[in-house]
Coordinates of C-alpha atoms in Angstrom, one line a residue:
K1 CA 145.6 -72.6 2.8
A2 CA 147.1 -69.7 4.6
E3 CA 144.1 -67.6 3.9
E4 CA 141.7 -70.3 5.1
T5 CA 143.7 -70.6 8.3
K6 CA 143.6 -66.9 8.8
D7 CA 139.8 -66.7 8.2
S8 CA 139.4 -69.6 10.6
K9 CA 141.3 -67.9 13.3
E10 CA 139.4 -64.6 12.8
A11 CA 136.1 -66.5 13.0
G12 CA 137.3 -68.4 16.0
E13 CA 136.8 -71.7 14.2
T14 CA 139.1 -74.7 14.1
P15 CA 139.8 -76.4 10.8
E16 CA 137.5 -79.3 11.9
Q17 CA 134.7 -76.9 12.8
R18 CA 135.0 -75.1 9.5
K19 CA 134.9 -78.3 7.5
E20 CA 131.8 -79.4 9.4
R21 CA 130.1 -76.1 8.8
L22 CA 130.9 -76.2 5.0
E23 CA 129.6 -79.7 4.7
K24 CA 126.4 -78.7 6.5
E25 CA 125.9 -75.7 4.2
Q26 CA 126.5 -77.9 1.1
K27 CA 124.0 -80.4 2.4
E28 CA 121.4 -77.7 2.9
K29 CA 121.9 -76.4 -0.6
E30 CA 121.4 -79.8 -2.1
E31 CA 118.2 -80.3 -0.1
K32 CA 116.9 -76.9 -1.2
A33 CA 117.7 -77.7 -4.9
K34 CA 116.1 -81.2 -4.5
K35 CA 112.9 -79.6 -3.0
A36 CA 112.7 -77.0 -5.7
K37 CA 113.0 -79.6 -8.4
E38 CA 110.3 -81.7 -6.8
E39 CA 108.0 -78.6 -6.7
E40 CA 108.7 -77.8 -10.3
D41 CA 108.0 -81.4 -11.4
A42 CA 104.7 -81.3 -9.4
K43 CA 103.7 -78.0 -11.1
M44 CA 104.6 -79.5 -14.5
K45 CA 102.6 -82.6 -13.9
A46 CA 99.6 -80.6 -12.8
A47 CA 99.8 -78.4 -15.9
I48 CA 100.0 -81.5 -18.1
E49 CA 96.9 -83.0 -16.5
I50 CA 95.0 -79.7 -17.0
W51 CA 96.0 -79.6 -20.6
E52 CA 95.0 -83.2 -21.3
K53 CA 91.6 -82.6 -19.7
Q54 CA 90.9 -79.6 -21.9
E55 CA 88.2 -80.3 -24.5
I56 CA 89.0 -79.8 -28.1
S57 CA 85.7 -79.3 -29.9
C58 CA 84.6 -78.3 -33.4
T59 CA 81.8 -75.8 -34.0
R60 CA 80.1 -76.3 -37.4
E61 CA 77.6 -73.9 -38.9
T62 CA 74.8 -75.9 -40.5
C63 CA 72.1 -74.7 -43.0
D64 CA 68.4 -75.4 -42.6
N65 CA 68.0 -75.7 -46.4
T66 CA 69.1 -79.2 -47.4
N67 CA 69.4 -78.1 -51.1
D68 CA 71.9 -75.4 -50.2
H69 CA 75.5 -76.5 -51.2
I70 CA 77.3 -73.3 -50.1
L71 CA 80.4 -74.0 -48.0
H72 CA 80.1 -72.6 -44.5
Y73 CA 82.9 -71.5 -42.2
V74 CA 84.1 -74.2 -39.7
D75 CA 85.5 -72.9 -36.5
E76 CA 87.8 -75.4 -34.7
N77 CA 88.0 -74.5 -31.1
L78 CA 91.6 -75.4 -30.6
P79 CA 93.6 -73.9 -27.7
V80 CA 95.7 -71.0 -28.7
V81 CA 97.8 -70.7 -25.6
T82 CA 101.0 -72.8 -25.6
P83 CA 101.2 -74.9 -22.5
D84 CA 104.1 -74.3 -20.1
H85 CA 105.3 -77.9 -20.3
D86 CA 106.1 -77.5 -24.0
K87 CA 109.8 -77.1 -24.1
I88 CA 111.6 -75.0 -26.8
L89 CA 113.5 -77.3 -29.1
K90 CA 116.9 -76.1 -30.5
N91 CA 118.2 -77.5 -33.7
H92 CA 121.2 -76.3 -35.8
L93 CA 119.2 -76.8 -39.0
L94 CA 116.9 -73.9 -38.0
E95 CA 119.3 -71.6 -36.3
T96 CA 120.1 -69.5 -39.4
R97 CA 118.2 -69.0 -42.6
H98 CA 121.2 -70.2 -44.7
A99 CA 121.1 -73.5 -42.9
F100 CA 117.4 -73.9 -43.4
L101 CA 117.7 -72.9 -47.1
S102 CA 120.5 -75.4 -47.6
L103 CA 118.3 -78.1 -46.0
C104 CA 115.3 -77.3 -48.3
T105 CA 117.3 -77.0 -51.5
G106 CA 119.4 -80.1 -50.8
N107 CA 116.2 -82.2 -50.2
R108 CA 114.0 -80.3 -52.8
Y109 CA 111.5 -79.2 -50.1
Q110 CA 109.0 -76.8 -51.8
F111 CA 106.2 -74.7 -50.5
D112 CA 104.6 -73.5 -53.8
Q113 CA 101.7 -75.9 -53.6
L114 CA 99.6 -77.2 -50.7
R115 CA 100.6 -80.8 -51.0
R116 CA 104.3 -79.9 -51.3
A117 CA 104.0 -77.6 -48.4
K118 CA 102.5 -80.3 -46.2
H119 CA 105.2 -82.8 -47.2
S120 CA 108.0 -80.3 -46.7
T121 CA 106.6 -79.2 -43.3
M122 CA 106.3 -82.8 -42.2
M123 CA 109.9 -83.5 -43.1
V124 CA 111.2 -80.3 -41.5
L125 CA 109.4 -81.3 -38.3
Y126 CA 111.1 -84.8 -38.6
H127 CA 114.5 -83.1 -38.8
L128 CA 113.6 -80.9 -35.9
H129 CA 112.8 -83.8 -33.6
N130 CA 115.6 -86.0 -34.9
P131 CA 118.7 -83.9 -35.0
E132 CA 121.0 -86.9 -35.4
A133 CA 119.4 -88.0 -38.7
P134 CA 121.3 -87.1 -41.9
A135 CA 120.1 -83.7 -43.1
H136 CA 120.5 -84.7 -46.8
L137 CA 119.4 -88.2 -47.7
Y138 CA 121.2 -89.7 -50.7
T139 CA 120.3 -92.9 -52.6
C140 CA 123.0 -95.1 -54.0
S141 CA 122.9 -95.1 -57.8
E142 CA 124.0 -98.8 -58.0
C143 CA 122.1 -100.6 -55.2
S144 CA 119.2 -98.1 -54.8
K145 CA 119.6 -98.1 -51.0
D146 CA 119.7 -95.0 -48.8
I147 CA 123.2 -93.9 -47.7
L148 CA 122.8 -93.3 -44.0
T149 CA 126.2 -93.9 -42.5
G150 CA 129.9 -94.0 -43.5
K151 CA 130.9 -92.2 -46.7
R152 CA 129.3 -91.6 -50.0
Y153 CA 131.2 -91.1 -53.2
H154 CA 130.0 -88.5 -55.7
C155 CA 130.8 -88.1 -59.4
D156 CA 130.2 -84.7 -61.2
M157 CA 130.3 -86.3 -64.7
C158 CA 127.8 -89.2 -64.6
N159 CA 124.1 -88.7 -64.8
G160 CA 124.4 -84.9 -65.1
G161 CA 126.2 -84.6 -61.7
D162 CA 123.5 -86.6 -59.9
Y163 CA 125.5 -89.8 -59.2
D164 CA 126.3 -91.0 -55.7
I165 CA 127.3 -94.5 -54.5
C166 CA 127.8 -96.1 -51.1
E167 CA 131.0 -97.7 -49.7
R168 CA 129.8 -101.2 -50.6
C169 CA 129.3 -100.4 -54.3
R170 CA 132.5 -98.3 -54.7
N171 CA 134.6 -101.1 -56.1
K172 CA 132.0 -102.5 -58.5
A173 CA 130.7 -99.1 -59.7
K174 CA 130.4 -98.6 -63.5
C175 CA 131.7 -95.0 -63.2
K176 CA 135.3 -94.6 -64.4
H177 CA 135.7 -90.9 -63.3
T178 CA 137.2 -89.6 -60.1
L179 CA 134.9 -90.1 -57.2
T180 CA 134.9 -87.5 -54.4
P181 CA 134.2 -88.9 -50.9
Y182 CA 131.9 -87.2 -48.5
V183 CA 131.3 -88.1 -44.8
V184 CA 127.6 -88.6 -44.0
T185 CA 126.8 -86.3 -41.1
G186 CA 123.7 -85.3 -39.3
G187 CA 124.0 -81.6 -39.9
V188 CA 124.2 -79.1 -42.7
N189 CA 126.4 -76.1 -43.1
A190 CA 125.7 -73.6 -45.8
E191 CA 129.4 -72.7 -46.0
T192 CA 130.8 -76.2 -46.6
S193 CA 132.0 -77.3 -50.0
E194 CA 129.1 -79.8 -50.1
A195 CA 126.5 -77.1 -49.8
Q196 CA 128.3 -75.0 -52.4
R197 CA 128.4 -78.1 -54.7
M198 CA 124.6 -78.6 -54.3
Q199 CA 124.1 -75.0 -55.1
R200 CA 126.2 -75.3 -58.3
V201 CA 124.3 -78.4 -59.4
H202 CA 121.0 -76.7 -58.8
E203 CA 122.1 -73.7 -60.9
M204 CA 123.4 -76.0 -63.7
R205 CA 120.1 -77.8 -63.9
R206 CA 118.2 -74.6 -64.0
A207 CA 120.4 -73.2 -66.8
R208 CA 120.1 -76.5 -68.7
K209 CA 116.3 -76.4 -68.4
H210 CA 116.2 -72.8 -69.5
S211 CA 118.4 -73.5 -72.6
L212 CA 116.2 -76.5 -73.5
A213 CA 113.1 -74.3 -73.2
L214 CA 114.6 -71.7 -75.6
F215 CA 115.6 -74.4 -78.0
L216 CA 112.1 -75.9 -78.1
Q217 CA 110.6 -72.4 -78.5
A218 CA 112.9 -71.7 -81.5
L219 CA 112.1 -75.1 -83.0
V220 CA 108.4 -74.5 -82.8
H221 CA 108.8 -71.0 -84.3
S222 CA 111.0 -72.1 -87.2
S223 CA 108.6 -75.0 -88.1
K224 CA 105.7 -72.5 -88.5
C225 CA 107.6 -69.5 -89.9
E226 CA 107.2 -69.1 -93.7
D227 CA 109.0 -65.7 -93.9
P228 CA 112.4 -66.1 -95.7
G229 CA 113.6 -62.8 -94.2
C230 CA 112.6 -63.5 -90.6
K231 CA 114.6 -61.4 -88.2
E232 CA 114.6 -63.9 -85.4
A233 CA 118.2 -65.0 -84.9
P234 CA 117.5 -68.7 -84.0
C235 CA 115.0 -69.0 -86.9
K236 CA 117.6 -69.3 -89.7
K237 CA 119.7 -71.7 -87.7
M238 CA 116.8 -74.0 -87.1
K239 CA 115.7 -73.8 -90.8
D240 CA 119.3 -74.8 -91.8
L241 CA 119.1 -77.8 -89.5

Protein backbone atom coordinates (compact mmCIF):
# COMPACT_ATOMS: atom_id res chain seq x y z
CA LYS A 1 0.00 0.00 0.00
CA ALA A 2 2.85 2.38 0.82
CA GLU A 3 4.42 1.73 -2.59
CA GLU A 4 1.10 2.31 -4.36
CA THR A 5 0.62 5.59 -2.47
CA LYS A 6 4.14 6.63 -3.41
CA ASP A 7 3.61 5.77 -7.08
CA SER A 8 0.30 7.64 -7.07
CA LYS A 9 1.89 10.73 -5.62
CA GLU A 10 4.75 10.58 -8.15
CA ALA A 11 2.29 10.23 -11.01
CA GLY A 12 0.13 12.96 -9.63
CA GLU A 13 -2.87 10.67 -9.27
CA THR A 14 -5.25 10.29 -6.42
CA PRO A 15 -6.19 6.76 -5.26
CA GLU A 16 -9.60 7.19 -6.90
CA GLN A 17 -8.05 8.21 -10.22
CA ARG A 18 -5.59 5.30 -10.10
CA LYS A 19 -8.41 2.86 -9.41
CA GLU A 20 -10.42 4.24 -12.28
CA ARG A 21 -7.43 4.02 -14.63
CA LEU A 22 -6.73 0.40 -13.67
CA GLU A 23 -10.37 -0.57 -14.20
CA LYS A 24 -10.29 1.09 -17.60
CA GLU A 25 -7.11 -0.78 -18.59
CA GLN A 26 -8.57 -4.07 -17.42
CA LYS A 27 -11.71 -3.46 -19.43
CA GLU A 28 -9.68 -2.68 -22.54
CA LYS A 29 -7.70 -5.90 -22.12
CA GLU A 30 -10.89 -7.95 -21.80
CA GLU A 31 -12.34 -6.32 -24.93
CA LYS A 32 -9.16 -7.04 -26.90
CA ALA A 33 -9.14 -10.68 -25.75
CA LYS A 34 -12.81 -11.05 -26.66
CA LYS A 35 -12.22 -9.52 -30.09
CA ALA A 36 -9.21 -11.77 -30.72
CA LYS A 37 -11.24 -14.84 -29.76
CA GLU A 38 -14.07 -13.85 -32.10
CA GLU A 39 -11.58 -13.41 -34.95
CA GLU A 40 -10.02 -16.79 -34.23
CA ASP A 41 -13.44 -18.47 -34.15
CA ALA A 42 -14.35 -16.82 -37.47
CA LYS A 43 -11.12 -18.07 -39.08
CA MET A 44 -11.73 -21.56 -37.72
CA LYS A 45 -15.29 -21.58 -39.04
CA ALA A 46 -14.11 -20.45 -42.48
CA ALA A 47 -11.43 -23.17 -42.52
CA ILE A 48 -13.98 -25.83 -41.62
CA GLU A 49 -16.31 -24.66 -44.41
CA ILE A 50 -13.47 -24.83 -46.94
CA TRP A 51 -12.49 -28.29 -45.74
CA GLU A 52 -16.06 -29.60 -45.96
CA LYS A 53 -16.46 -28.28 -49.50
CA GLN A 54 -13.28 -29.99 -50.68
CA GLU A 55 -14.02 -32.82 -53.07
CA ILE A 56 -12.77 -36.30 -52.26
CA SER A 57 -12.68 -38.28 -55.47
CA CYS A 58 -11.24 -41.57 -56.58
CA THR A 59 -9.35 -42.02 -59.84
CA ARG A 60 -9.51 -45.56 -61.16
CA GLU A 61 -7.49 -46.89 -64.08
CA THR A 62 -9.65 -49.06 -66.30
CA CYS A 63 -8.62 -51.47 -69.03
CA ASP A 64 -10.11 -51.55 -72.51
CA ASN A 65 -9.82 -55.32 -72.71
CA THR A 66 -12.78 -56.83 -70.85
CA ASN A 67 -11.03 -60.20 -70.59
CA ASP A 68 -8.07 -58.72 -68.72
CA HIS A 69 -8.23 -59.56 -65.01
CA ILE A 70 -5.01 -57.85 -63.96
CA LEU A 71 -5.43 -55.65 -60.89
CA HIS A 72 -4.74 -51.98 -61.58
CA TYR A 73 -3.57 -49.28 -59.21
CA VAL A 74 -6.32 -47.22 -57.59
CA ASP A 75 -5.38 -43.69 -56.62
CA GLU A 76 -7.60 -42.16 -53.96
CA ASN A 77 -7.32 -38.39 -54.19
CA LEU A 78 -7.55 -37.79 -50.49
CA PRO A 79 -6.29 -34.51 -49.00
CA VAL A 80 -2.84 -34.88 -47.52
CA VAL A 81 -2.70 -31.59 -45.63
CA THR A 82 -4.05 -31.69 -42.09
CA PRO A 83 -6.61 -28.90 -41.57
CA ASP A 84 -5.88 -26.22 -39.02
CA HIS A 85 -9.07 -26.92 -37.07
CA ASP A 86 -7.86 -30.45 -36.23
CA LYS A 87 -6.69 -30.18 -32.64
CA ILE A 88 -3.89 -32.30 -31.18
CA LEU A 89 -5.31 -34.84 -28.74
CA LYS A 90 -3.29 -35.69 -25.66
CA ASN A 91 -3.75 -39.00 -23.91
CA HIS A 92 -1.66 -40.55 -21.15
CA LEU A 93 -1.94 -43.94 -22.84
CA LEU A 94 0.17 -42.73 -25.75
CA GLU A 95 2.61 -40.45 -23.98
CA THR A 96 5.28 -43.14 -23.50
CA ARG A 97 6.03 -46.38 -25.30
CA HIS A 98 5.81 -48.30 -22.02
CA ALA A 99 2.23 -47.11 -21.45
CA PHE A 100 1.28 -47.99 -25.02
CA LEU A 101 2.95 -51.42 -24.72
CA SER A 102 1.11 -52.08 -21.46
CA LEU A 103 -2.18 -51.10 -23.13
CA CYS A 104 -1.59 -53.47 -26.06
CA THR A 105 -0.34 -56.44 -24.00
CA GLY A 106 -3.10 -56.08 -21.41
CA ASN A 107 -5.83 -56.11 -24.08
CA ARG A 108 -4.00 -58.50 -26.46
CA TYR A 109 -3.85 -55.96 -29.28
CA GLN A 110 -1.78 -57.44 -32.11
CA PHE A 111 -0.55 -56.07 -35.43
CA ASP A 112 0.91 -59.20 -37.06
CA GLN A 113 -2.07 -59.66 -39.41
CA LEU A 114 -4.18 -57.18 -41.33
CA ARG A 115 -7.47 -57.99 -39.60
CA ARG A 116 -5.81 -57.86 -36.17
CA ALA A 117 -4.09 -54.59 -37.04
CA LYS A 118 -7.43 -53.06 -38.09
CA HIS A 119 -9.13 -54.13 -34.88
CA SER A 120 -6.21 -53.00 -32.69
CA THR A 121 -6.01 -49.62 -34.44
CA MET A 122 -9.74 -49.12 -33.99
CA MET A 123 -9.51 -49.90 -30.27
CA VAL A 124 -6.47 -47.62 -29.81
CA LEU A 125 -8.43 -44.79 -31.45
CA TYR A 126 -11.33 -45.53 -29.09
CA HIS A 127 -9.04 -45.15 -26.07
CA LEU A 128 -7.56 -42.00 -27.61
CA HIS A 129 -10.97 -40.31 -27.90
CA ASN A 130 -12.30 -41.76 -24.62
CA PRO A 131 -9.58 -41.21 -22.02
CA GLU A 132 -11.99 -41.89 -19.13
CA ALA A 133 -12.77 -45.41 -20.33
CA PRO A 134 -10.97 -48.26 -18.51
CA ALA A 135 -7.72 -49.07 -20.29
CA HIS A 136 -7.96 -52.78 -19.48
CA LEU A 137 -11.39 -54.36 -19.77
CA TYR A 138 -11.95 -57.42 -17.60
CA THR A 139 -14.91 -59.80 -17.66
CA CYS A 140 -16.28 -61.38 -14.51
CA SER A 141 -15.63 -65.12 -14.49
CA GLU A 142 -18.90 -65.75 -12.62
CA CYS A 143 -21.56 -63.51 -14.23
CA SER A 144 -19.69 -62.94 -17.55
CA LYS A 145 -20.30 -59.16 -17.36
CA ASP A 146 -17.70 -56.49 -18.01
CA ILE A 147 -16.15 -54.96 -14.89
CA LEU A 148 -16.32 -51.22 -15.62
CA THR A 149 -16.46 -49.56 -12.18
CA GLY A 150 -15.61 -50.22 -8.56
CA LYS A 151 -13.17 -53.01 -7.79
CA ARG A 152 -12.32 -56.33 -9.33
CA TYR A 153 -10.93 -59.27 -7.43
CA HIS A 154 -8.20 -61.40 -8.99
CA CYS A 155 -6.96 -64.92 -8.18
CA ASP A 156 -3.53 -66.13 -9.31
CA MET A 157 -4.41 -69.81 -8.80
CA CYS A 158 -7.73 -70.41 -10.55
CA ASN A 159 -7.95 -70.85 -14.33
CA GLY A 160 -4.21 -70.48 -14.78
CA GLY A 161 -4.13 -67.01 -13.28
CA ASP A 162 -6.93 -65.70 -15.51
CA TYR A 163 -9.70 -65.39 -12.93
CA ASP A 164 -11.39 -62.05 -12.11
CA ILE A 165 -14.72 -61.39 -10.45
CA CYS A 166 -16.75 -58.26 -9.78
CA GLU A 167 -17.90 -56.92 -6.42
CA ARG A 168 -21.38 -58.41 -6.81
CA CYS A 169 -20.02 -61.95 -7.26
CA ARG A 170 -17.34 -61.77 -4.60
CA ASN A 171 -19.39 -63.40 -1.82
CA LYS A 172 -20.80 -66.18 -4.01
CA ALA A 173 -17.58 -66.97 -5.88
CA LYS A 174 -16.45 -70.60 -6.09
CA CYS A 175 -12.81 -69.63 -5.57
CA LYS A 176 -11.45 -70.48 -2.12
CA HIS A 177 -8.07 -68.78 -2.56
CA THR A 178 -6.99 -65.29 -1.52
CA LEU A 179 -8.49 -62.65 -3.81
CA THR A 180 -6.49 -59.51 -4.55
CA PRO A 181 -8.61 -56.36 -5.01
CA TYR A 182 -7.78 -53.87 -7.79
CA VAL A 183 -9.48 -50.52 -8.35
CA VAL A 184 -10.83 -50.13 -11.89
CA THR A 185 -9.29 -46.94 -13.30
CA GLY A 186 -9.24 -45.21 -16.67
CA GLY A 187 -5.48 -45.23 -17.09
CA VAL A 188 -2.56 -47.56 -17.31
CA ASN A 189 0.85 -47.31 -15.75
CA ALA A 190 3.64 -49.61 -16.80
CA GLU A 191 5.27 -49.31 -13.38
CA THR A 192 2.27 -50.41 -11.30
CA SER A 193 1.99 -53.84 -9.71
CA GLU A 194 -0.98 -54.59 -11.96
CA ALA A 195 1.04 -54.03 -15.13
CA GLN A 196 3.88 -56.12 -13.71
CA ARG A 197 1.40 -58.89 -12.84
CA MET A 198 0.05 -58.85 -16.40
CA GLN A 199 3.59 -59.14 -17.69
CA ARG A 200 4.27 -62.11 -15.40
CA VAL A 201 1.05 -63.83 -16.48
CA HIS A 202 1.99 -63.28 -20.11
CA GLU A 203 5.45 -64.77 -19.56
CA MET A 204 4.01 -67.77 -17.67
CA ARG A 205 1.58 -68.50 -20.50
CA ARG A 206 4.35 -68.25 -23.07
CA ALA A 207 6.60 -70.59 -21.05
CA ARG A 208 3.74 -73.09 -20.58
CA LYS A 209 2.99 -73.01 -24.30
CA HIS A 210 6.66 -73.58 -25.11
CA SER A 211 6.87 -76.53 -22.68
CA LEU A 212 3.75 -78.09 -24.18
CA ALA A 213 5.21 -77.75 -27.68
CA LEU A 214 8.43 -79.49 -26.58
CA PHE A 215 6.44 -82.27 -24.91
CA LEU A 216 4.36 -82.90 -28.05
CA GLN A 217 7.48 -82.83 -30.19
CA ALA A 218 9.16 -85.45 -27.96
CA LEU A 219 5.99 -87.56 -27.96
CA VAL A 220 5.78 -87.60 -31.75
CA HIS A 221 9.49 -88.45 -32.03
CA SER A 222 9.33 -91.33 -29.53
CA SER A 223 6.26 -92.82 -31.23
CA LYS A 224 8.12 -93.05 -34.54
CA CYS A 225 11.62 -93.83 -33.24
CA GLU A 226 12.66 -97.51 -33.52
CA ASP A 227 16.28 -97.04 -32.48
CA PRO A 228 16.85 -98.55 -29.00
CA GLY A 229 20.03 -96.51 -28.59
CA CYS A 230 18.53 -93.15 -29.54
CA LYS A 231 20.60 -90.26 -28.20
CA GLU A 232 17.64 -87.91 -27.81
CA ALA A 233 17.19 -87.32 -24.07
CA PRO A 234 13.37 -87.11 -24.04
CA CYS A 235 13.02 -90.16 -26.28
CA LYS A 236 13.83 -92.75 -23.55
CA LYS A 237 11.55 -90.99 -21.04
CA MET A 238 8.66 -91.02 -23.47
CA LYS A 239 9.23 -94.68 -24.33
CA ASP A 240 9.24 -95.54 -20.63
CA LEU A 241 5.90 -93.76 -20.24
